Short mmCIF file of C-alpha atoms in Angstrom, two decimals:
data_model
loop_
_atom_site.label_atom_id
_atom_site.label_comp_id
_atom_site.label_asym_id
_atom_site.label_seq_id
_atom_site.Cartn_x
_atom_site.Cartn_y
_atom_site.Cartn_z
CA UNK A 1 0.00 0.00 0.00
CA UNK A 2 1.34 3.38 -0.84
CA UNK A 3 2.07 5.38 2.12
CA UNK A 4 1.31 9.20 0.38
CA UNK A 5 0.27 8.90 -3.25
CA UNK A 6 2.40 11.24 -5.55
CA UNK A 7 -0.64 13.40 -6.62
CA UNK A 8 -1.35 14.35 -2.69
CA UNK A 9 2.85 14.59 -2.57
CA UNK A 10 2.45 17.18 -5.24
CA UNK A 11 -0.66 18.91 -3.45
CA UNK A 12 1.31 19.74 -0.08
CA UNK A 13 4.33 20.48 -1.78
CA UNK A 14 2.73 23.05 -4.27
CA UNK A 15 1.35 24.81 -1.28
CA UNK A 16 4.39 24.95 0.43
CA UNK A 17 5.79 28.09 -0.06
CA UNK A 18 2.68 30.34 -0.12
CA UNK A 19 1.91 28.64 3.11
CA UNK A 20 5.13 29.22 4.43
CA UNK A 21 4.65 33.32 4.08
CA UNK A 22 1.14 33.31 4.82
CA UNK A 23 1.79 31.74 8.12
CA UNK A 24 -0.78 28.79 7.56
CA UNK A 25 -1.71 26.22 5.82
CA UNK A 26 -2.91 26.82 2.45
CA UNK A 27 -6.74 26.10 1.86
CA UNK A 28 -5.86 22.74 -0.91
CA UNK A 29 -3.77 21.55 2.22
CA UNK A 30 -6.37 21.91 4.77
CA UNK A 31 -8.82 20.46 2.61
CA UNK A 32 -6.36 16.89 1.82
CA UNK A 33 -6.20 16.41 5.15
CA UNK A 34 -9.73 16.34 6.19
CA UNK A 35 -10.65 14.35 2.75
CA UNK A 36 -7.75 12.07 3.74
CA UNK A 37 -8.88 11.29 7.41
CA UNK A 38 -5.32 12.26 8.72
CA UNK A 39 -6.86 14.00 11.92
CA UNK A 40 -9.18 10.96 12.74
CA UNK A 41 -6.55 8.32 11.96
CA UNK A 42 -5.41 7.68 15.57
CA UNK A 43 -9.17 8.34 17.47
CA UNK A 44 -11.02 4.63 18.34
CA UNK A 45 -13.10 3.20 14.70
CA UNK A 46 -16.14 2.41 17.60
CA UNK A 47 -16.39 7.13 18.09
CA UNK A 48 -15.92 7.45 14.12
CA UNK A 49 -12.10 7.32 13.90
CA UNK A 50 -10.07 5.53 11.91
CA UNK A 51 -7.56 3.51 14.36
CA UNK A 52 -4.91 2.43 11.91
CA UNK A 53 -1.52 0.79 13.39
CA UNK A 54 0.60 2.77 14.39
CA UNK A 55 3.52 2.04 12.47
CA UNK A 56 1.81 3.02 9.55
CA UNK A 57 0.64 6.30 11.17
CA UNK A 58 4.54 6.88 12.08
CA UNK A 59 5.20 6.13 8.09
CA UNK A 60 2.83 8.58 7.02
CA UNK A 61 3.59 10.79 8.70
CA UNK A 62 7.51 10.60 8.12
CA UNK A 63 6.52 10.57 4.55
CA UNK A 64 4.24 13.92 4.77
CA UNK A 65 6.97 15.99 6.60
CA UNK A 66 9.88 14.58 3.95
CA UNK A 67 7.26 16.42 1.46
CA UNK A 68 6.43 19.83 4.08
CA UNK A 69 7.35 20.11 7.78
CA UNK A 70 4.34 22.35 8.44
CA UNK A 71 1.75 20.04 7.24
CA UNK A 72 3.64 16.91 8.62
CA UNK A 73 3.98 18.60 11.74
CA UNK A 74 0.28 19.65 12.06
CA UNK A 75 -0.98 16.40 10.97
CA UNK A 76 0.60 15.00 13.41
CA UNK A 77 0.48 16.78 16.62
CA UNK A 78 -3.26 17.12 15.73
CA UNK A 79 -3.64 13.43 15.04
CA UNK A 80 -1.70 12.93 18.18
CA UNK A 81 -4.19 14.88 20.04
CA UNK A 82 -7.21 12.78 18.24
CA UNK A 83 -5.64 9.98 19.89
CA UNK A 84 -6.74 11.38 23.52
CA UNK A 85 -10.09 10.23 22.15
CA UNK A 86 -9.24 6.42 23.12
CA UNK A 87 -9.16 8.05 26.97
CA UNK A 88 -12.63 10.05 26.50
CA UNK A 89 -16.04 8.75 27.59
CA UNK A 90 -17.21 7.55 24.77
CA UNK A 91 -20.47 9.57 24.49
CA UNK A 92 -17.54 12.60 24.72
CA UNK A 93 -15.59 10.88 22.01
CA UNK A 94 -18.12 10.61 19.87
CA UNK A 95 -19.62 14.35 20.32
CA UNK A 96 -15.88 15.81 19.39
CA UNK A 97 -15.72 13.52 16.47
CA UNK A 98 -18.96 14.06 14.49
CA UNK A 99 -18.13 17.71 14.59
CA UNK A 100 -17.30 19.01 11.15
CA UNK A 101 -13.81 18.62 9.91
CA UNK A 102 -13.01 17.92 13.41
CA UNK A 103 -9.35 18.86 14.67
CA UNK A 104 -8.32 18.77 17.98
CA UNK A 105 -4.95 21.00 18.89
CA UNK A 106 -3.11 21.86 22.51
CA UNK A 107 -0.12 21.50 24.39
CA UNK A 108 1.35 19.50 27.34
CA UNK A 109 2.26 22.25 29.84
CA UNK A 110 0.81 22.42 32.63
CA UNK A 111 0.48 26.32 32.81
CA UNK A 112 -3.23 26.26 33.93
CA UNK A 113 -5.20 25.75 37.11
CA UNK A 114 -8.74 23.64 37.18
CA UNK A 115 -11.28 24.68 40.20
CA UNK A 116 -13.11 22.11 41.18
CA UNK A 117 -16.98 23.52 40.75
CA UNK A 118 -19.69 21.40 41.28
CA UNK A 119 -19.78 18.53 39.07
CA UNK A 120 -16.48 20.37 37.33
CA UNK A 121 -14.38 22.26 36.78
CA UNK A 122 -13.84 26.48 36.61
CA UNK A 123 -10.52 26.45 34.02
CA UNK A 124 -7.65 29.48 34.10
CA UNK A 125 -4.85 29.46 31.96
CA UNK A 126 -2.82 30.15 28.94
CA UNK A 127 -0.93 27.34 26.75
CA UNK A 128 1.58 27.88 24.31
CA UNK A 129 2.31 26.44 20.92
CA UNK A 130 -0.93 24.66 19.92
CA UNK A 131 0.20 23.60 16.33
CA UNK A 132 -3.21 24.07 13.96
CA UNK A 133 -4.87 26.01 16.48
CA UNK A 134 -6.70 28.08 13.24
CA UNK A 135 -8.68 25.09 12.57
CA UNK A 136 -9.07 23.51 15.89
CA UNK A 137 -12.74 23.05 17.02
CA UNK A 138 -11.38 21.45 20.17
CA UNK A 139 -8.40 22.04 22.63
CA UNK A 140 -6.18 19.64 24.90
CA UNK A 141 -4.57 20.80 27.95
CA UNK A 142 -3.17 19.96 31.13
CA UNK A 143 -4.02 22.08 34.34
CA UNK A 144 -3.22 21.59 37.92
CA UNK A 145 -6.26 20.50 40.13
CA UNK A 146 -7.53 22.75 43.33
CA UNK A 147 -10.40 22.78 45.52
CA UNK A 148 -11.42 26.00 47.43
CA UNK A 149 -8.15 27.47 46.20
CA UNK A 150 -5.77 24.66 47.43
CA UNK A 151 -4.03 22.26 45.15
CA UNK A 152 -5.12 19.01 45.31
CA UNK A 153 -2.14 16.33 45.53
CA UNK A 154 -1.82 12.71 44.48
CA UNK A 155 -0.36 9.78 46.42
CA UNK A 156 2.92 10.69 46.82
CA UNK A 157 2.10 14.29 47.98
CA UNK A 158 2.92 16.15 44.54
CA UNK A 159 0.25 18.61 43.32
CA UNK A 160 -2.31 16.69 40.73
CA UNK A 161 -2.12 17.55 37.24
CA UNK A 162 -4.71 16.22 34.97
CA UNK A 163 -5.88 16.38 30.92
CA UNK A 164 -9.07 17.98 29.52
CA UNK A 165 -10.39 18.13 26.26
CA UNK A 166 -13.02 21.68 25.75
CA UNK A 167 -14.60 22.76 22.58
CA UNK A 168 -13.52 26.15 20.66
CA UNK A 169 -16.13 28.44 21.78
CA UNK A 170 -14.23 28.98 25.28
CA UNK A 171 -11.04 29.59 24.12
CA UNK A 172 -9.26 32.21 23.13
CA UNK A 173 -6.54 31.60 20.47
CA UNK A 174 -3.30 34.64 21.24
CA UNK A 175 -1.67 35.05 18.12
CA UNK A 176 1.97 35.25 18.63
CA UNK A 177 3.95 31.95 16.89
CA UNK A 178 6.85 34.00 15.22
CA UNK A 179 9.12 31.12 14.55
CA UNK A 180 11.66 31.34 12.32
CA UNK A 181 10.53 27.55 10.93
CA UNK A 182 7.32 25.74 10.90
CA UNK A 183 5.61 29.20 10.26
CA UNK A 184 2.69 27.37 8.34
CA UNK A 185 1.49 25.18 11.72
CA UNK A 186 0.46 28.33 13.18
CA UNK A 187 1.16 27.16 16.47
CA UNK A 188 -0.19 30.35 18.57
CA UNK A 189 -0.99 30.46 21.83
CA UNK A 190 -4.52 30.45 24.12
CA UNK A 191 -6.42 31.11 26.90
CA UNK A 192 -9.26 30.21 29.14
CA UNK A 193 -10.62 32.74 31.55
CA UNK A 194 -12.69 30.87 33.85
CA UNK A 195 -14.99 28.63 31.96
CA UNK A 196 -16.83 26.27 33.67
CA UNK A 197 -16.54 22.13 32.28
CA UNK A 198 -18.10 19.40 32.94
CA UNK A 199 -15.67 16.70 34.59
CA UNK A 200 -16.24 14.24 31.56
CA UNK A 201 -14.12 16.32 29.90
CA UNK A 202 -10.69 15.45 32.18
CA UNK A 203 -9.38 12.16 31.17
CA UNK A 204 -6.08 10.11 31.92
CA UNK A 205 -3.65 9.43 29.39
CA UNK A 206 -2.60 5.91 30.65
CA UNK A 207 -2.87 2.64 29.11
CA UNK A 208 -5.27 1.39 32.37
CA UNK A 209 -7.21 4.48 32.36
CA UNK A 210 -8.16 3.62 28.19
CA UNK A 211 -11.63 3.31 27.78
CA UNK A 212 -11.04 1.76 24.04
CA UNK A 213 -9.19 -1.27 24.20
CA UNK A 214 -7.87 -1.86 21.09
CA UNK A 215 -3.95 -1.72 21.32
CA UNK A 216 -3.52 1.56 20.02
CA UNK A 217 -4.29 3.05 23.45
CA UNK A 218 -2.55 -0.07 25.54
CA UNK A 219 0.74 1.99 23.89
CA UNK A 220 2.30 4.03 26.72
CA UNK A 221 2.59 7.74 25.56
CA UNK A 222 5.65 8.53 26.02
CA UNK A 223 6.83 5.98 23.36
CA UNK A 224 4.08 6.97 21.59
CA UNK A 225 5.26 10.98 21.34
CA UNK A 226 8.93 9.86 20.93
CA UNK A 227 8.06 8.03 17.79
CA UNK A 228 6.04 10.23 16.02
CA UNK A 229 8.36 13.10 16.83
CA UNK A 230 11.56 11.77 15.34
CA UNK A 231 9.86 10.43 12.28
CA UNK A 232 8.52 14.45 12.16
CA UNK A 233 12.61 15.59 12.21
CA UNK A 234 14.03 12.71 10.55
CA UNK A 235 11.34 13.39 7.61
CA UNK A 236 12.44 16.92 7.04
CA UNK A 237 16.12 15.93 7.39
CA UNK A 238 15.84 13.46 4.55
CA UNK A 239 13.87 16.32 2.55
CA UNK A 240 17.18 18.48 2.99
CA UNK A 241 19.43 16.10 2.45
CA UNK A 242 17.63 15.58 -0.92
CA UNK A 243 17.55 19.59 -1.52
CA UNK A 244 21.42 19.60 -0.78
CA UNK A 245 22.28 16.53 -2.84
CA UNK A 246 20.68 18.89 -5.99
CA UNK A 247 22.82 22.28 -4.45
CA UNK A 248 25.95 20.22 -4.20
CA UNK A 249 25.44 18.90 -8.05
CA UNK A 250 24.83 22.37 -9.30
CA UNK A 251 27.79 23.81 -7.52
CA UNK A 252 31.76 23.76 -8.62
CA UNK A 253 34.55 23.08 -7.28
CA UNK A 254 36.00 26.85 -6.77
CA UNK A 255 39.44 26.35 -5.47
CA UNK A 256 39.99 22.64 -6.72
CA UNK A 257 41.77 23.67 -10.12
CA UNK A 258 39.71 21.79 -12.09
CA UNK A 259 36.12 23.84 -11.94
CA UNK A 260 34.62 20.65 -11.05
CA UNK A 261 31.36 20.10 -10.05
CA UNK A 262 30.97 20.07 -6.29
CA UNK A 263 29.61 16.14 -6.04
CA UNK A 264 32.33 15.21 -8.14
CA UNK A 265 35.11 15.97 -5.59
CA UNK A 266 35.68 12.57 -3.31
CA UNK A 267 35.54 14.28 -0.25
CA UNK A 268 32.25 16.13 -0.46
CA UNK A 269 30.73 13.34 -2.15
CA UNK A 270 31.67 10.65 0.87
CA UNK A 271 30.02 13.43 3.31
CA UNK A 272 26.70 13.73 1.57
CA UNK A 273 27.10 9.63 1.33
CA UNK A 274 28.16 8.85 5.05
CA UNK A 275 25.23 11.55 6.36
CA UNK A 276 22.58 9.56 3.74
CA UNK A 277 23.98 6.05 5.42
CA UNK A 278 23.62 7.36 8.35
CA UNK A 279 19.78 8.24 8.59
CA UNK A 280 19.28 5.35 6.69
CA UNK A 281 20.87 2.90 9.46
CA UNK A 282 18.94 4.38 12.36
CA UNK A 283 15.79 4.40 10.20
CA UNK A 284 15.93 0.73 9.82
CA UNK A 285 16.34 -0.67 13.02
CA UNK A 286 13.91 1.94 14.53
CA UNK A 287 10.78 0.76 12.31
CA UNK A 288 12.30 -2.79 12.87
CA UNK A 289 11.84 -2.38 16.75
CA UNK A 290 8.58 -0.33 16.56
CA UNK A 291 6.88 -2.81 14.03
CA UNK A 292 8.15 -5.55 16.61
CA UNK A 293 6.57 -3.80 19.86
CA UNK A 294 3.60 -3.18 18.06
CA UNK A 295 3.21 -6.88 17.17
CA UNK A 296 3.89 -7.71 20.74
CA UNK A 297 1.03 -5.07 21.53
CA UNK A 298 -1.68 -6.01 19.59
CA UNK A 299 -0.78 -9.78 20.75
CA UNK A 300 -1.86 -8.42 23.77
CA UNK A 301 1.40 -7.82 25.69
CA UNK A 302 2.04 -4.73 27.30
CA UNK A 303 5.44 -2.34 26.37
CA UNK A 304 8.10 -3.29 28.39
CA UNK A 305 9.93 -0.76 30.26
CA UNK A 306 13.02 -1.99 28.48
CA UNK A 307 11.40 -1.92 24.42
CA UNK A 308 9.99 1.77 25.49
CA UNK A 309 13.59 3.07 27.37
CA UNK A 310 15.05 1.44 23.74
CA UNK A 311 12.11 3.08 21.44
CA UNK A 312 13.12 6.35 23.16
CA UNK A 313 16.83 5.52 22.80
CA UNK A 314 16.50 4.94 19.23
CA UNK A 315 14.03 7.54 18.43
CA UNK A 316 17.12 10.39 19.84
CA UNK A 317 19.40 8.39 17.86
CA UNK A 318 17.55 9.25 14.70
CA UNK A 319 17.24 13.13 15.53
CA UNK A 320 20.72 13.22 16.52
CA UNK A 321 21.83 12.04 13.14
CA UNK A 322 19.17 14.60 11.51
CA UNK A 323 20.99 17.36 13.06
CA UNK A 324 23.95 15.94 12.15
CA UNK A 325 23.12 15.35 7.94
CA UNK A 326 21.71 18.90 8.23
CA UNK A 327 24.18 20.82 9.86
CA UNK A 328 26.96 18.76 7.99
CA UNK A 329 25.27 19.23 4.31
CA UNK A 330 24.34 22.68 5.16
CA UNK A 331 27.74 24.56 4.23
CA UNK A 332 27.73 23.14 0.91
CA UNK A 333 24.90 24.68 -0.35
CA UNK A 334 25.90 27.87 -0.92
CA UNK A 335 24.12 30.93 -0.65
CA UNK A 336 21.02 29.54 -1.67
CA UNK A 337 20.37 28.14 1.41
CA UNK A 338 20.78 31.31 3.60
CA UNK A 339 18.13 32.89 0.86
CA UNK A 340 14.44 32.92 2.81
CA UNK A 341 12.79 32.35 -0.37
CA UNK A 342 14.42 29.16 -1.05
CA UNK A 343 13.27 25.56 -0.65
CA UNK A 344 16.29 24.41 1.21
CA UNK A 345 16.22 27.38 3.75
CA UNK A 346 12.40 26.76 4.02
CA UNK A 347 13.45 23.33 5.27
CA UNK A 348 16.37 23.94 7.28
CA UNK A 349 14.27 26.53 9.29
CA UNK A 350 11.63 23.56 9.57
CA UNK A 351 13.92 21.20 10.76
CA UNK A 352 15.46 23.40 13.23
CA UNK A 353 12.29 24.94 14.56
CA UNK A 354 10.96 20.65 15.07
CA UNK A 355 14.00 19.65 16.69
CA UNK A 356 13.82 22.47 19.36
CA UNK A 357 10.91 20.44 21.05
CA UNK A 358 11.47 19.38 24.71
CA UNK A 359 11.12 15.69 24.01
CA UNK A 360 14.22 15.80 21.88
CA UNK A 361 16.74 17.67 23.28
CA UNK A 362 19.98 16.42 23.31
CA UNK A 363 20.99 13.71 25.89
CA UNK A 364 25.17 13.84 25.35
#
């Protein structure tokens, strides 16, 4: 089965750069990606998603952000979102999902405080970085929990944080994403100023808190964001590695006395090679251990703590040798790639906007 057909390739990619300066995604682009179900791919089939394996969600969505970083990046932190639905009473599920062109967007941080009111909760806050928030008709946040203005803490005495899902009409999107890359995910910022939910809408993200039980949400989270994150960065590296293989073969040799051709000079050449081998190494044995775990999975095992500590091990292996066919390639380029209105500076900006996210920082 093909992963992204070359006529929707060629959609996105057309789009690219107009979406790119308008600081969203183009209207075609928007439109593929409800027709194609991307947003609904990861929600339960019993609510009206789609629930396809995960591997082949990771695929896709390496494949999308190889083509643009902005729509592979939206797709999937919005998919990602859609995935909370597994963890939603399913009356709740089902509500968000038979909205119109449904899209759930949010962020992680817990920069928000929940009031326990009644049978709710009274929600304060503001969350950056809510990739697609133009088209959201839902938001996901987490919040700290209080009652009569005291936090409320869990077993081990730390203050409680917990997940809610809230529809569009109560939030307040706060336009100020100025990234240098990824300018087409629109990922602004939002607020809340003291709406009033109904508890239904706080869930648990946690396989034994699932209320679908199909092995998509048995699959720890964690994992689950490392995976899809790295195949985000490792797509757009292998999208600029392909951009600088074409720089390299239109550029000479300078200083080499012969006016060759850039690729033709050993040394160059075995740099773009070793960075290509490189990716493609870590890219191997990554979908060979995720298409393994998920097998385990939907055999009805759980993740180990071992296959998740070596999903996330592998997952930073594959950024780290991103960054390092980016930054390597980068010099040979040339000016082009230092020129805004290029595709290769489009993408570098991409991948270096991506690879800023918390989850893949660095770990030597």
């Amino acid at each position: 089965m093909t992963i992204l057909s070359p006529r929707d390739a060629a959609r996105i990619d057309h789009y690219a750069a107009i979406a790119d300066t308008d600081g969203w995604l183009h209207p075609v682009q928007q439109a593929l990606i409800h027709h194609r179900g991307w947003l609904r791919m990861l929600a339960p089939r019993a609510v009206g998603g789609e629930e396809r394996p995960l591997p082949d969600v990771v695929r896709l969505e390496e494949a999308i952000a190889r083509v643009d970083g902005s729509v592979g990046w939206t797709v999937t932190l919005c998919a990602g979102a859609g995935w909370f639905a597994g963890f939603l009473p399913p009356h709740l599920a089902r509500a968000i999902l038979s909205t119109p062109r449904a899209c759930l967007a949010g962020s992680g941080a817990p920069t928000g405080h929940a009031d326990r009111d009644g049978d709710g909760w009274r929600i304060e806050g503001e969350w950056d970085y809510a990739s697609g928030a133009p088209m959201a008709t839902h938001f996901t946040f987490n919040a700290y929990l209080r009652a009569d203005g005291h936090p409320l803490l869990d077993a081990a005495g730390q203050p409680r944080i917990q997940a809610f899902v809230v529809p569009r009409e109560i939030v307040e999107i706060v336009p100020r994403w100025r990234s240098i890359g990824l300018r087409a995910t629109a990922s602004h910022a939002y607020r809340i100023r003291g709406a009033w939910i109904h508890a239904d809408h706080g869930f648990v993200i946690d396989p034994d808190a699932a209320r679908e039980q199909g092995p998509l949400y048995r699959f720890p989270f964690l994992p689950f964001a490392f995976v899809t994150l790295a195949a985000n960065v490792a797509g757009m590296a292998y999208h600029f590695v392909d951009l600088a293989r074409a720089c390299i073969a239109r550029r000479r040799n300078r200083f080499g006395g012969q006016n060759e051709l850039l690729i033709e000079v050993p040394a160059v050449r075995a740099v773009l090679d070793g960075a290509s081998s490189r990716l493609d190494d870590v890219r191997g044995r990554f979908y060979a251990l995720l298409d393994a775990t998920w097998a385990d999975v939907v055999a009805g095992a759980p993740v180990a703590d071992g296959q998740a500590a070596q999903m996330q091990a592998l997952a930073q292996e594959w950024v780290a040798a991103s960054r390092h066919a980016v930054d390597t390639l980068y010099p040979y380029c040339g000016l082009v790639a230092a020129s805004a209105d290029s595709a290769v500076n489009r993408v570098w900006r991409d991948f270096h906007t991506a690879s800023q996210h918390a989850l893949l920082l660095p770990q030597n």
